[in-house]
mmCIF file of C-alpha atoms and ligand atoms in Angstrom:
data_model
loop_
_atom_site.group_PDB
_atom_site.id
_atom_site.type_symbol
_atom_site.label_atom_id
_atom_site.label_comp_id
_atom_site.label_asym_id
_atom_site.label_seq_id
_atom_site.Cartn_x
_atom_site.Cartn_y
_atom_site.Cartn_z
ATOM 1 C CA MET A 1325 0.028 -0.023 0.008
ATOM 2 C CA THR A 1326 1.224 3.542 -0.778
ATOM 3 C CA PRO A 1327 1.396 5.783 2.225
ATOM 4 C CA CYS A 1328 -1.537 8.080 2.870
ATOM 5 C CA VAL A 1329 -1.450 10.499 -0.026
ATOM 6 C CA PRO A 1330 -2.755 14.036 0.397
ATOM 7 C CA LEU A 1331 -6.116 15.063 -1.032
ATOM 8 C CA SER A 1332 -5.966 15.324 -4.700
ATOM 9 C CA LEU A 1333 -8.027 18.451 -5.320
ATOM 10 C CA VAL A 1334 -6.364 20.099 -2.403
ATOM 11 C CA GLY A 1335 -2.989 19.198 -3.728
ATOM 12 C CA LEU A 1336 -3.989 20.592 -7.034
ATOM 13 C CA LEU A 1337 -5.091 23.777 -5.437
ATOM 14 C CA LEU A 1338 -2.081 24.173 -3.181
ATOM 15 C CA LEU A 1339 0.108 23.572 -6.197
ATOM 16 C CA SER A 1340 -1.465 26.431 -8.063
ATOM 17 C CA ARG A 1341 -1.197 28.604 -4.979
ATOM 18 C CA CYS A 1342 2.364 27.746 -4.009
ATOM 19 C CA SER A 1343 4.075 27.378 -7.333
ATOM 20 C CA SER A 1344 3.718 31.035 -8.246
ATOM 21 C CA SER A 1345 1.916 34.065 -7.191
ATOM 22 C CA SER A 1346 1.193 35.241 -10.683
ATOM 23 C CA SER A 1347 -2.315 36.319 -11.541
ATOM 24 C CA SER A 1348 -2.847 33.383 -13.931
ATOM 25 C CA SER A 1349 -2.194 30.799 -11.126
ATOM 26 C CA SER A 1350 -4.364 32.643 -8.663
ATOM 27 C CA SER A 1351 -7.168 32.581 -11.142
ATOM 28 C CA THR A 1352 -6.637 28.807 -11.669
ATOM 29 C CA LEU A 1353 -7.000 28.448 -7.930
ATOM 30 C CA GLU A 1354 -10.237 30.366 -7.962
ATOM 31 C CA VAL A 1355 -11.635 28.505 -10.937
ATOM 32 C CA LEU A 1356 -10.818 25.123 -9.409
ATOM 33 C CA THR A 1357 -12.184 26.040 -6.014
ATOM 34 C CA GLN A 1358 -15.384 27.163 -7.613
ATOM 35 C CA ARG A 1359 -15.616 24.103 -9.911
ATOM 36 C CA ASN A 1360 -15.045 21.766 -6.967
ATOM 37 C CA SER A 1361 -17.619 23.587 -4.958
ATOM 38 C CA ASP A 1362 -20.103 23.297 -7.772
ATOM 39 C CA PHE A 1363 -19.603 19.554 -8.211
ATOM 40 C CA SER A 1364 -19.876 18.981 -4.440
ATOM 41 C CA ALA A 1365 -23.102 20.977 -4.155
ATOM 42 C CA ARG A 1366 -24.683 19.233 -7.176
ATOM 43 C CA LEU A 1367 -23.755 15.807 -6.001
ATOM 44 C CA TYR A 1368 -24.983 16.569 -2.460
ATOM 45 C CA GLY A 1369 -28.283 17.779 -3.937
ATOM 46 C CA ALA A 1370 -28.680 14.676 -6.015
ATOM 47 C CA VAL A 1371 -28.161 12.421 -3.027
ATOM 48 C CA CYS A 1372 -30.394 14.493 -0.650
ATOM 49 C CA SER A 1373 -33.263 14.421 -3.133
ATOM 50 C CA ARG A 1374 -33.345 10.672 -2.740
ATOM 51 C CA THR A 1375 -33.540 10.449 1.063
ATOM 52 C CA ASP A 1376 -35.021 11.960 4.193
ATOM 53 C CA ASP A 1377 -32.200 10.508 6.349
ATOM 54 C CA ASN A 1378 -28.845 11.885 7.529
ATOM 55 C CA VAL A 1379 -26.377 12.296 4.674
ATOM 56 C CA PHE A 1380 -22.568 12.325 4.520
ATOM 57 C CA LEU A 1381 -20.411 12.411 1.365
ATOM 58 C CA SER A 1382 -16.704 12.907 0.971
ATOM 59 C CA THR A 1383 -17.131 14.821 -2.197
ATOM 60 C CA VAL A 1384 -13.371 15.463 -2.664
ATOM 61 C CA THR A 1385 -12.719 11.681 -2.548
ATOM 62 C CA LEU A 1386 -15.501 11.074 -5.113
ATOM 63 C CA ALA A 1387 -14.029 13.783 -7.366
ATOM 64 C CA ALA A 1388 -10.635 12.045 -7.143
ATOM 65 C CA GLY A 1389 -12.236 8.689 -7.950
ATOM 66 C CA LEU A 1390 -14.050 10.017 -10.988
ATOM 67 C CA LEU A 1391 -10.909 11.743 -12.138
ATOM 68 C CA ALA A 1392 -9.176 8.395 -12.005
ATOM 69 C CA LEU A 1393 -11.805 7.193 -14.414
ATOM 70 C CA VAL A 1394 -11.369 10.251 -16.654
ATOM 71 C CA SER A 1395 -7.733 9.085 -17.073
ATOM 72 C CA ALA A 1396 -9.011 5.717 -18.309
ATOM 73 C CA ALA A 1397 -11.608 7.148 -20.655
ATOM 74 C CA ASN A 1398 -11.600 8.572 -24.141
ATOM 75 C CA GLY A 1399 -13.865 10.523 -26.435
ATOM 76 C CA PRO A 1400 -17.369 11.367 -25.441
ATOM 77 C CA THR A 1401 -17.106 9.186 -22.294
ATOM 78 C CA ARG A 1402 -14.291 11.328 -21.048
ATOM 79 C CA ASP A 1403 -15.826 14.606 -22.088
ATOM 80 C CA GLN A 1404 -19.049 13.762 -20.266
ATOM 81 C CA LEU A 1405 -17.170 12.757 -17.132
ATOM 82 C CA LEU A 1406 -15.308 16.091 -17.094
ATOM 83 C CA GLN A 1407 -18.581 17.950 -17.586
ATOM 84 C CA GLY A 1408 -20.172 16.072 -14.699
ATOM 85 C CA LEU A 1409 -17.192 16.990 -12.523
ATOM 86 C CA SER A 1410 -17.585 20.710 -13.575
ATOM 87 C CA LEU A 1411 -14.095 20.479 -15.118
ATOM 88 C CA THR A 1412 -14.807 21.273 -18.719
ATOM 89 C CA GLY A 1413 -12.375 23.664 -20.370
ATOM 90 C CA LEU A 1414 -9.424 22.377 -18.408
ATOM 91 C CA ASP A 1415 -6.902 20.201 -20.168
ATOM 92 C CA PRO A 1416 -7.656 16.621 -19.186
ATOM 93 C CA GLN A 1417 -4.071 15.488 -20.007
ATOM 94 C CA SER A 1418 -2.674 17.830 -17.451
ATOM 95 C CA LEU A 1419 -5.173 17.119 -14.678
ATOM 96 C CA PRO A 1420 -3.490 13.945 -13.307
ATOM 97 C CA ASP A 1421 -0.119 15.582 -13.248
ATOM 98 C CA LEU A 1422 -1.486 18.414 -11.250
ATOM 99 C CA PHE A 1423 -3.020 15.855 -8.855
ATOM 100 C CA GLN A 1424 0.396 14.724 -7.623
ATOM 101 C CA SER A 1425 0.893 14.707 -3.948
ATOM 102 C CA LEU A 1426 1.817 18.292 -3.303
ATOM 103 C CA GLY A 1427 -0.722 19.460 -0.791
ATOM 104 C CA THR A 1428 -0.227 19.172 2.969
ATOM 105 C CA PRO A 1429 -1.840 16.007 4.300
ATOM 106 C CA VAL A 1430 -5.015 16.654 6.196
ATOM 107 C CA THR A 1431 -4.283 14.766 9.455
ATOM 108 C CA ASN A 1432 -7.891 14.491 10.591
ATOM 109 C CA MET A 1433 -8.966 12.685 7.401
ATOM 110 C CA LYS A 1434 -8.080 9.382 5.747
ATOM 111 C CA GLN A 1435 -9.344 8.457 2.350
ATOM 112 C CA GLY A 1436 -9.017 5.979 -0.525
ATOM 113 C CA VAL A 1437 -9.866 5.587 -4.131
ATOM 114 C CA ALA A 1438 -9.893 2.261 -6.057
ATOM 115 C CA VAL A 1439 -10.773 1.084 -9.560
ATOM 116 C CA PHE A 1440 -11.813 -2.626 -9.593
ATOM 117 C CA PRO A 1441 -12.407 -4.142 -13.025
ATOM 118 C CA ALA A 1442 -13.555 -7.766 -13.418
ATOM 119 C CA GLN A 1443 -11.056 -10.444 -14.341
ATOM 120 C CA GLY A 1444 -10.735 -10.442 -18.082
ATOM 121 C CA PHE A 1445 -10.204 -6.789 -18.086
ATOM 122 C CA PRO A 1446 -6.595 -6.539 -17.016
ATOM 123 C CA VAL A 1447 -5.266 -3.210 -15.832
ATOM 124 C CA SER A 1448 -2.241 -1.936 -17.641
ATOM 125 C CA ALA A 1449 0.888 -1.197 -15.636
ATOM 126 C CA SER A 1450 0.836 2.426 -16.780
ATOM 127 C CA TYR A 1451 -2.753 2.964 -15.617
ATOM 128 C CA LEU A 1452 -2.036 1.372 -12.280
ATOM 129 C CA ASP A 1453 1.007 3.530 -11.920
ATOM 130 C CA LEU A 1454 -1.088 6.661 -12.741
ATOM 131 C CA VAL A 1455 -3.796 5.828 -10.192
ATOM 132 C CA GLN A 1456 -1.158 5.100 -7.533
ATOM 133 C CA THR A 1457 0.989 8.156 -8.002
ATOM 134 C CA ARG A 1458 -1.575 10.801 -8.984
ATOM 135 C CA PHE A 1459 -4.583 9.746 -6.862
ATOM 136 C CA GLY A 1460 -2.907 7.724 -4.069
ATOM 137 C CA GLY A 1461 -5.235 4.922 -5.153
ATOM 138 C CA THR A 1462 -5.239 1.447 -6.562
ATOM 139 C CA ALA A 1463 -6.510 -0.466 -9.613
ATOM 140 C CA GLN A 1464 -6.853 -4.188 -9.535
ATOM 141 C CA SER A 1465 -8.942 -6.863 -11.295
ATOM 142 C CA LEU A 1466 -11.293 -8.909 -9.095
ATOM 143 C CA ALA A 1467 -13.098 -12.205 -9.596
ATOM 144 C CA TYR A 1468 -16.719 -11.107 -9.291
ATOM 145 C CA THR A 1469 -17.838 -14.586 -10.248
ATOM 146 C CA VAL A 1470 -16.914 -15.430 -6.700
ATOM 147 C CA PRO A 1471 -18.794 -12.516 -5.101
ATOM 148 C CA GLN A 1472 -17.793 -13.219 -1.462
ATOM 149 C CA GLU A 1473 -14.072 -13.077 -2.313
ATOM 150 C CA ALA A 1474 -14.519 -9.764 -4.269
ATOM 151 C CA THR A 1475 -16.593 -8.328 -1.371
ATOM 152 C CA ASP A 1476 -13.882 -9.304 1.157
ATOM 153 C CA ALA A 1477 -11.117 -7.789 -0.987
ATOM 154 C CA ILE A 1478 -12.904 -4.479 -1.366
ATOM 155 C CA ASN A 1479 -13.815 -4.294 2.317
ATOM 156 C CA ARG A 1480 -10.320 -5.143 3.420
ATOM 157 C CA TRP A 1481 -9.028 -2.378 1.160
ATOM 158 C CA ALA A 1482 -11.458 0.144 2.644
ATOM 159 C CA GLN A 1483 -10.451 -0.822 6.214
ATOM 160 C CA ASP A 1484 -6.850 -0.565 5.299
ATOM 161 C CA ARG A 1485 -7.264 2.958 3.868
ATOM 162 C CA THR A 1486 -9.140 4.326 6.760
ATOM 163 C CA GLY A 1487 -7.410 2.640 9.674
ATOM 164 C CA ASP A 1488 -10.424 0.308 10.223
ATOM 165 C CA GLU A 1489 -12.824 3.256 10.524
ATOM 166 C CA VAL A 1490 -14.836 2.164 7.488
ATOM 167 C CA GLN A 1491 -16.145 -1.400 7.599
ATOM 168 C CA ASP A 1492 -18.402 -3.160 5.071
ATOM 169 C CA LEU A 1493 -17.990 -0.681 2.234
ATOM 170 C CA VAL A 1494 -19.913 -3.214 0.050
ATOM 171 C CA THR A 1495 -22.350 -5.922 1.243
ATOM 172 C CA THR A 1496 -23.466 -7.767 -1.875
ATOM 173 C CA LEU A 1497 -21.957 -7.722 -5.295
ATOM 174 C CA ASP A 1498 -23.505 -8.687 -8.629
ATOM 175 C CA PRO A 1499 -21.464 -11.599 -10.207
ATOM 176 C CA ASN A 1500 -21.938 -9.854 -13.521
ATOM 177 C CA THR A 1501 -20.067 -6.734 -12.274
ATOM 178 C CA GLN A 1502 -17.679 -5.327 -14.929
ATOM 179 C CA LEU A 1503 -16.186 -2.414 -13.120
ATOM 180 C CA LEU A 1504 -16.553 -0.783 -9.717
ATOM 181 C CA LEU A 1505 -15.286 2.504 -8.497
ATOM 182 C CA ALA A 1506 -14.851 2.418 -4.746
ATOM 183 C CA THR A 1507 -14.190 5.521 -2.555
ATOM 184 C CA THR A 1508 -13.974 5.785 1.123
ATOM 185 C CA ALA A 1509 -13.135 8.416 3.762
ATOM 186 C CA SER A 1510 -13.050 8.928 7.437
ATOM 187 C CA TYR A 1511 -12.998 12.359 9.172
ATOM 188 C CA LYS A 1512 -12.526 13.356 12.727
ATOM 189 C CA ALA A 1513 -13.732 16.940 13.435
ATOM 190 C CA HIS A 1514 -10.928 18.039 15.687
ATOM 191 C CA PHE A 1515 -12.263 21.507 16.506
ATOM 192 C CA SER A 1516 -9.680 24.118 17.341
ATOM 193 C CA PRO A 1517 -10.413 25.360 19.935
ATOM 194 C CA PRO A 1518 -12.287 22.229 21.034
ATOM 195 C CA PHE A 1519 -15.576 22.166 22.928
ATOM 196 C CA ASN A 1520 -15.121 21.570 26.652
ATOM 197 C CA VAL A 1521 -16.630 18.239 27.612
ATOM 198 C CA SER A 1522 -17.533 19.517 31.078
ATOM 199 C CA PHE A 1523 -20.129 21.807 29.588
ATOM 200 C CA THR A 1524 -21.807 19.147 27.453
ATOM 201 C CA GLN A 1525 -25.252 18.157 28.588
ATOM 202 C CA ASP A 1526 -28.249 16.333 27.246
ATOM 203 C CA GLU A 1527 -30.696 18.592 25.481
ATOM 204 C CA ARG A 1528 -33.622 18.485 23.110
ATOM 205 C CA PHE A 1529 -33.070 18.302 19.309
ATOM 206 C CA TYR A 1530 -36.145 18.904 17.153
ATOM 207 C CA VAL A 1531 -35.983 16.357 14.395
ATOM 208 C CA GLY A 1532 -39.442 17.411 13.324
ATOM 209 C CA ARG A 1533 -42.344 19.278 14.899
ATOM 210 C CA TYR A 1534 -43.565 16.235 16.767
ATOM 211 C CA HIS A 1535 -40.259 14.304 16.910
ATOM 212 C CA ILE A 1536 -37.843 15.327 19.592
ATOM 213 C CA VAL A 1537 -34.706 13.401 20.592
ATOM 214 C CA MET A 1538 -32.405 13.962 23.558
ATOM 215 C CA VAL A 1539 -28.746 14.346 22.472
ATOM 216 C CA PRO A 1540 -25.433 15.342 24.133
ATOM 217 C CA MET A 1541 -25.227 19.057 23.221
ATOM 218 C CA MET A 1542 -21.721 20.557 23.362
ATOM 219 C CA PHE A 1543 -21.258 24.203 24.335
ATOM 220 C CA ARG A 1544 -18.578 26.830 23.896
ATOM 221 C CA ALA A 1545 -18.562 30.580 24.261
ATOM 222 C CA GLY A 1546 -15.979 32.535 22.280
ATOM 223 C CA LYS A 1547 -15.267 34.427 19.053
ATOM 224 C CA TYR A 1548 -16.738 32.828 15.953
ATOM 225 C CA PHE A 1549 -17.125 33.686 12.307
ATOM 226 C CA LEU A 1550 -20.773 34.035 11.340
ATOM 227 C CA ALA A 1551 -22.911 35.051 8.365
ATOM 228 C CA TYR A 1552 -26.549 35.230 7.643
ATOM 229 C CA ASP A 1553 -28.228 34.869 4.320
ATOM 230 C CA ASP A 1554 -31.580 36.651 4.227
ATOM 231 C CA SER A 1555 -32.678 35.325 0.875
ATOM 232 C CA VAL A 1556 -32.181 31.626 1.890
ATOM 233 C CA LYS A 1557 -33.052 32.211 5.515
ATOM 234 C CA VAL A 1558 -29.971 30.431 6.749
ATOM 235 C CA GLY A 1559 -27.384 31.149 9.419
ATOM 236 C CA VAL A 1560 -23.796 30.173 8.563
ATOM 237 C CA LEU A 1561 -21.302 29.358 11.308
ATOM 238 C CA LYS A 1562 -17.582 28.545 10.878
ATOM 239 C CA LEU A 1563 -16.067 26.070 13.343
ATOM 240 C CA PRO A 1564 -12.321 25.974 12.818
ATOM 241 C CA MET A 1565 -10.747 22.487 12.883
ATOM 242 C CA ALA A 1566 -7.202 21.007 12.850
ATOM 243 C CA SER A 1567 -4.938 21.098 9.766
ATOM 244 C CA GLY A 1568 -6.308 24.279 8.255
ATOM 245 C CA THR A 1569 -9.792 22.832 7.795
ATOM 246 C CA ALA A 1570 -13.127 24.131 9.081
ATOM 247 C CA MET A 1571 -16.706 23.070 9.368
ATOM 248 C CA LEU A 1572 -19.375 25.361 8.016
ATOM 249 C CA VAL A 1573 -22.695 24.748 9.770
ATOM 250 C CA LEU A 1574 -25.761 25.900 7.825
ATOM 251 C CA LEU A 1575 -28.692 26.304 10.183
ATOM 252 C CA PRO A 1576 -32.025 27.109 8.535
ATOM 253 C CA ASP A 1577 -34.234 29.650 10.386
ATOM 254 C CA GLU A 1578 -36.817 28.138 12.711
ATOM 255 C CA GLY A 1579 -39.780 27.080 10.612
ATOM 256 C CA VAL A 1580 -37.658 26.929 7.394
ATOM 257 C CA ASP A 1581 -37.540 23.464 5.893
ATOM 258 C CA ILE A 1582 -34.003 22.073 5.347
ATOM 259 C CA THR A 1583 -35.004 20.922 1.846
ATOM 260 C CA ALA A 1584 -35.842 24.515 0.954
ATOM 261 C CA VAL A 1585 -32.252 25.469 1.811
ATOM 262 C CA GLU A 1586 -30.871 22.481 -0.040
ATOM 263 C CA GLU A 1587 -32.777 23.383 -3.200
ATOM 264 C CA GLN A 1588 -31.038 26.797 -3.303
ATOM 265 C CA LEU A 1589 -27.590 25.463 -2.333
ATOM 266 C CA THR A 1590 -25.002 26.048 -5.065
ATOM 267 C CA GLY A 1591 -21.253 26.071 -5.136
ATOM 268 C CA GLU A 1592 -21.277 29.806 -5.754
ATOM 269 C CA LYS A 1593 -23.410 30.380 -2.584
ATOM 270 C CA ILE A 1594 -20.923 28.288 -0.493
ATOM 271 C CA GLN A 1595 -17.990 30.378 -1.664
ATOM 272 C CA ASN A 1596 -20.006 33.584 -1.193
ATOM 273 C CA TRP A 1597 -20.907 32.629 2.428
ATOM 274 C CA ILE A 1598 -17.312 31.784 3.239
ATOM 275 C CA GLY A 1599 -16.292 35.183 1.952
ATOM 276 C CA ARG A 1600 -18.934 36.992 3.947
ATOM 277 C CA LEU A 1601 -18.220 35.539 7.405
ATOM 278 C CA LYS A 1602 -17.811 38.182 10.174
ATOM 279 C CA ARG A 1603 -16.122 37.772 13.554
ATOM 280 C CA THR A 1604 -18.453 37.916 16.426
ATOM 281 C CA LYS A 1605 -18.834 36.867 20.098
ATOM 282 C CA LEU A 1606 -21.137 33.908 20.357
ATOM 283 C CA GLU A 1607 -22.261 31.094 22.572
ATOM 284 C CA VAL A 1608 -22.532 27.945 20.437
ATOM 285 C CA GLN A 1609 -24.449 24.699 21.149
ATOM 286 C CA LEU A 1610 -23.760 21.896 18.706
ATOM 287 C CA PRO A 1611 -24.852 18.264 19.091
ATOM 288 C CA ARG A 1612 -22.280 15.568 19.254
ATOM 289 C CA PHE A 1613 -22.807 13.243 16.310
ATOM 290 C CA LEU A 1614 -21.224 10.379 14.454
ATOM 291 C CA LEU A 1615 -22.427 9.623 10.871
ATOM 292 C CA GLU A 1616 -21.611 6.486 8.909
ATOM 293 C CA ARG A 1617 -23.219 6.582 5.515
ATOM 294 C CA SER A 1618 -22.915 4.202 2.566
ATOM 295 C CA TYR A 1619 -24.091 4.888 -1.044
ATOM 296 C CA SER A 1620 -24.349 3.253 -4.406
ATOM 297 C CA LEU A 1621 -24.186 6.439 -6.542
ATOM 298 C CA ARG A 1622 -24.934 5.247 -10.046
ATOM 299 C CA ASP A 1623 -28.423 6.867 -10.127
ATOM 300 C CA ALA A 1624 -27.286 10.090 -8.466
ATOM 301 C CA LEU A 1625 -24.391 10.460 -10.895
ATOM 302 C CA GLN A 1626 -26.741 9.867 -13.812
ATOM 303 C CA THR A 1627 -28.811 12.817 -12.678
ATOM 304 C CA LEU A 1628 -25.534 14.764 -12.979
ATOM 305 C CA ASP A 1629 -25.569 13.705 -16.603
ATOM 306 C CA ILE A 1630 -22.746 11.142 -16.076
ATOM 307 C CA THR A 1631 -24.313 8.403 -18.208
ATOM 308 C CA LEU A 1632 -22.137 7.210 -21.028
ATOM 309 C CA VAL A 1633 -19.498 5.524 -18.748
ATOM 310 C CA PHE A 1634 -22.287 3.148 -17.509
ATOM 311 C CA GLN A 1635 -23.369 2.262 -21.029
ATOM 312 C CA GLU A 1636 -22.317 -0.470 -23.497
ATOM 313 C CA ASP A 1637 -20.437 1.858 -25.687
ATOM 314 C CA ALA A 1638 -18.412 3.350 -22.892
ATOM 315 C CA ASP A 1639 -14.768 3.952 -23.846
ATOM 316 C CA LEU A 1640 -12.476 3.109 -20.974
ATOM 317 C CA SER A 1641 -9.855 1.587 -23.118
ATOM 318 C CA THR A 1642 -6.958 3.491 -21.581
ATOM 319 C CA MET A 1643 -7.294 1.389 -18.473
ATOM 320 C CA GLY A 1644 -5.905 -1.708 -20.088
ATOM 321 C CA GLY A 1645 -6.857 -1.939 -23.719
ATOM 322 C CA ALA A 1646 -9.630 -4.540 -23.420
ATOM 323 C CA THR A 1647 -12.781 -3.125 -25.036
ATOM 324 C CA GLY A 1648 -16.344 -3.539 -23.893
ATOM 325 C CA LEU A 1649 -15.611 -2.467 -20.297
ATOM 326 C CA ARG A 1650 -18.240 -0.268 -18.641
ATOM 327 C CA LEU A 1651 -18.759 1.077 -15.124
ATOM 328 C CA THR A 1652 -21.280 -0.905 -13.098
ATOM 329 C CA GLN A 1653 -21.460 0.993 -9.866
ATOM 330 C CA VAL A 1654 -19.776 3.656 -7.737
ATOM 331 C CA HIS A 1655 -19.627 2.702 -4.097
ATOM 332 C CA HIS A 1656 -18.976 5.321 -1.420
ATOM 333 C CA LYS A 1657 -18.800 4.964 2.271
ATOM 334 C CA SER A 1658 -17.596 7.605 4.693
ATOM 335 C CA VAL A 1659 -17.689 8.387 8.409
ATOM 336 C CA VAL A 1660 -17.403 11.539 10.329
ATOM 337 C CA SER A 1661 -17.233 11.959 14.058
ATOM 338 C CA VAL A 1662 -17.946 15.292 15.769
ATOM 339 C CA ASP A 1663 -17.210 15.548 19.462
ATOM 340 C CA GLU A 1664 -15.146 17.441 22.029
ATOM 341 C CA SER A 1665 -11.819 15.859 21.104
ATOM 342 C CA GLY A 1666 -9.279 18.265 19.680
ATOM 343 C CA ASP A 1667 -5.585 18.813 19.442
ATOM 344 C CA ASP A 1668 -5.481 21.946 21.528
ATOM 345 C CA ILE A 1669 -5.325 21.281 25.261
ATOM 346 C CA ILE A 1670 -5.158 24.988 26.028
ATOM 347 C CA ALA A 1671 -7.380 25.458 29.059
ATOM 348 C CA GLU A 1672 -9.585 28.391 28.321
ATOM 349 C CA GLY A 1673 -10.961 30.443 31.137
ATOM 350 C CA GLY A 1674 -14.708 30.307 31.159
ATOM 351 C CA ALA A 1675 -16.549 32.954 29.171
ATOM 352 C CA SER A 1676 -15.049 36.277 30.351
ATOM 353 C CA PRO A 1677 -17.565 38.157 32.573
ATOM 354 C CA THR A 1678 -19.374 40.722 30.494
ATOM 355 C CA SER A 1679 -22.386 42.808 31.370
ATOM 356 C CA THR A 1680 -24.457 41.317 28.539
ATOM 357 C CA PRO A 1681 -23.980 37.664 27.593
ATOM 358 C CA PRO A 1682 -23.329 37.209 23.850
ATOM 359 C CA PRO A 1683 -26.042 35.861 21.615
ATOM 360 C CA ARG A 1684 -26.442 32.032 21.595
ATOM 361 C CA LEU A 1685 -26.671 29.905 18.475
ATOM 362 C CA THR A 1686 -28.325 26.662 19.364
ATOM 363 C CA VAL A 1687 -28.087 23.993 16.672
ATOM 364 C CA ASN A 1688 -31.135 21.982 17.827
ATOM 365 C CA ARG A 1689 -32.845 21.313 14.511
ATOM 366 C CA PRO A 1690 -31.763 19.708 11.250
ATOM 367 C CA PHE A 1691 -28.688 21.387 9.741
ATOM 368 C CA ILE A 1692 -26.269 21.057 6.838
ATOM 369 C CA PHE A 1693 -22.491 20.967 7.356
ATOM 370 C CA ILE A 1694 -19.584 21.421 4.952
ATOM 371 C CA ILE A 1695 -16.005 20.545 5.744
ATOM 372 C CA TYR A 1696 -13.545 22.666 3.765
ATOM 373 C CA GLN A 1697 -9.949 23.734 3.558
ATOM 374 C CA THR A 1698 -8.753 27.281 4.043
ATOM 375 C CA GLY A 1699 -9.203 28.830 0.602
ATOM 376 C CA GLY A 1700 -12.602 27.285 0.197
ATOM 377 C CA VAL A 1701 -11.879 23.747 -1.158
ATOM 378 C CA VAL A 1702 -14.880 21.666 -0.239
ATOM 379 C CA LEU A 1703 -13.860 18.309 1.176
ATOM 380 C CA SER A 1704 -17.205 16.879 2.307
ATOM 381 C CA MET A 1705 -20.781 17.755 2.786
ATOM 382 C CA GLY A 1706 -23.569 16.294 4.944
ATOM 383 C CA ARG A 1707 -26.706 16.935 6.788
ATOM 384 C CA VAL A 1708 -27.885 15.957 10.223
ATOM 385 C CA ILE A 1709 -31.611 15.281 10.450
ATOM 386 C CA ASP A 1710 -31.329 13.197 13.616
ATOM 387 C CA PRO A 1711 -27.993 13.299 15.506
ATOM 388 C CA SER A 1712 -28.977 10.319 17.624
ATOM 389 C CA ARG A 1713 -28.717 8.067 14.486
ATOM 390 C CA LYS A 1714 -25.676 7.055 12.514
HETATM 391 C C1 LIG B 63 -13.379 22.962 31.040
HETATM 392 O O1 LIG B 63 -14.190 23.611 31.925
HETATM 393 C C2 LIG B 63 -13.849 23.410 33.308
HETATM 394 C C3 LIG B 63 -14.944 24.073 34.142
HETATM 395 O O2 LIG B 63 -15.101 25.464 33.797
HETATM 396 C C4 LIG B 63 -12.457 23.966 33.572
HETATM 397 O O3 LIG B 63 -12.103 23.666 34.922
HETATM 398 C C5 LIG B 63 -11.463 23.291 32.576
HETATM 399 O O4 LIG B 63 -10.201 23.881 32.757
HETATM 400 C C6 LIG B 63 -11.949 23.412 31.167
HETATM 401 N N1 LIG B 63 -11.027 22.637 30.322
HETATM 402 C C7 LIG B 63 -10.542 23.131 29.206
HETATM 403 C C8 LIG B 63 -9.677 22.208 28.443
HETATM 404 O O5 LIG B 63 -10.742 24.282 28.849
#
């Protein structure tokens, strides 16, 4: 196994930021941040429209996986994948090179990307090398005719990539599978500064008007970055985390349905909100939660107009030369844990005594969260409908 390789999109963005400060590279950075945001928001929307449950997607890992397929594809199959990834207009030949491991590793995240064709569709050494070096991933033929063996191999790979955080990435496999794309990620929200566990207490969370659950609610008073979007009726709170990452919590106003916010959520809005955050004194209450979500994304990707790669005339010949190969399914499983643990052990004095206590933001109803890197690169997106459920 190759060592944990930094995030591909992040690497790409850091490359364009670090290599030069010329205006052309800073605009490349902006374009890519925006494109990545756009893909993340569209994929998140496609998944949310299919479920009422909690959602969690490591969109940056999925983008890396789909880009590994771009490198195997030709002609219209490739063009359509690039379009689905919001990467049209960028030179597909240069994308993998840019994806080399140049970013700083995100220590609170582990991820993996793998391309698994069926036996009979051997992977060329050059494609394997590309997936390993550019995407930190793997490409390997599996015997789907023995589904249990293939399942075990994929699940072992996911455990290996995530330090056992992700188990059972796949449960059942079709013996007629031709090609699977598997992506997995595990995040720990090491808030910096962390919440203080001695202030955590059980409180109500309003899943719905008549559905209330008691959950451990964390508390911290301090300076935060906050924005409010009057047109969407959503509050936007930034919670800084380790390794230059942060979580953006989108809390719809009371009485505003989370789906109404999701329908208006675009990559542009995310970037706009990040740019409009203002520092303010605040008391924050956020539920502890742990999400473990697993998806088969074929249908969701088809609504993003990624269709040809799943069809009989797909062209994935760069993977190994055998023709007739097409993508069967895209599996994604990711976990995120949000609690009081953090790297900073700096004891904070309690909230400094002030004559008027600061306003309190209580996240006690369904909310959306976005994990991103400084600069706005979206890593993952999710929503918490019920924090007492995985
Ligand atoms: C947490 O709060 C308690 C009670 O106010 C305090 O004694 C302790 O030092 C705090 N811990 C940290 C890490 O801030």
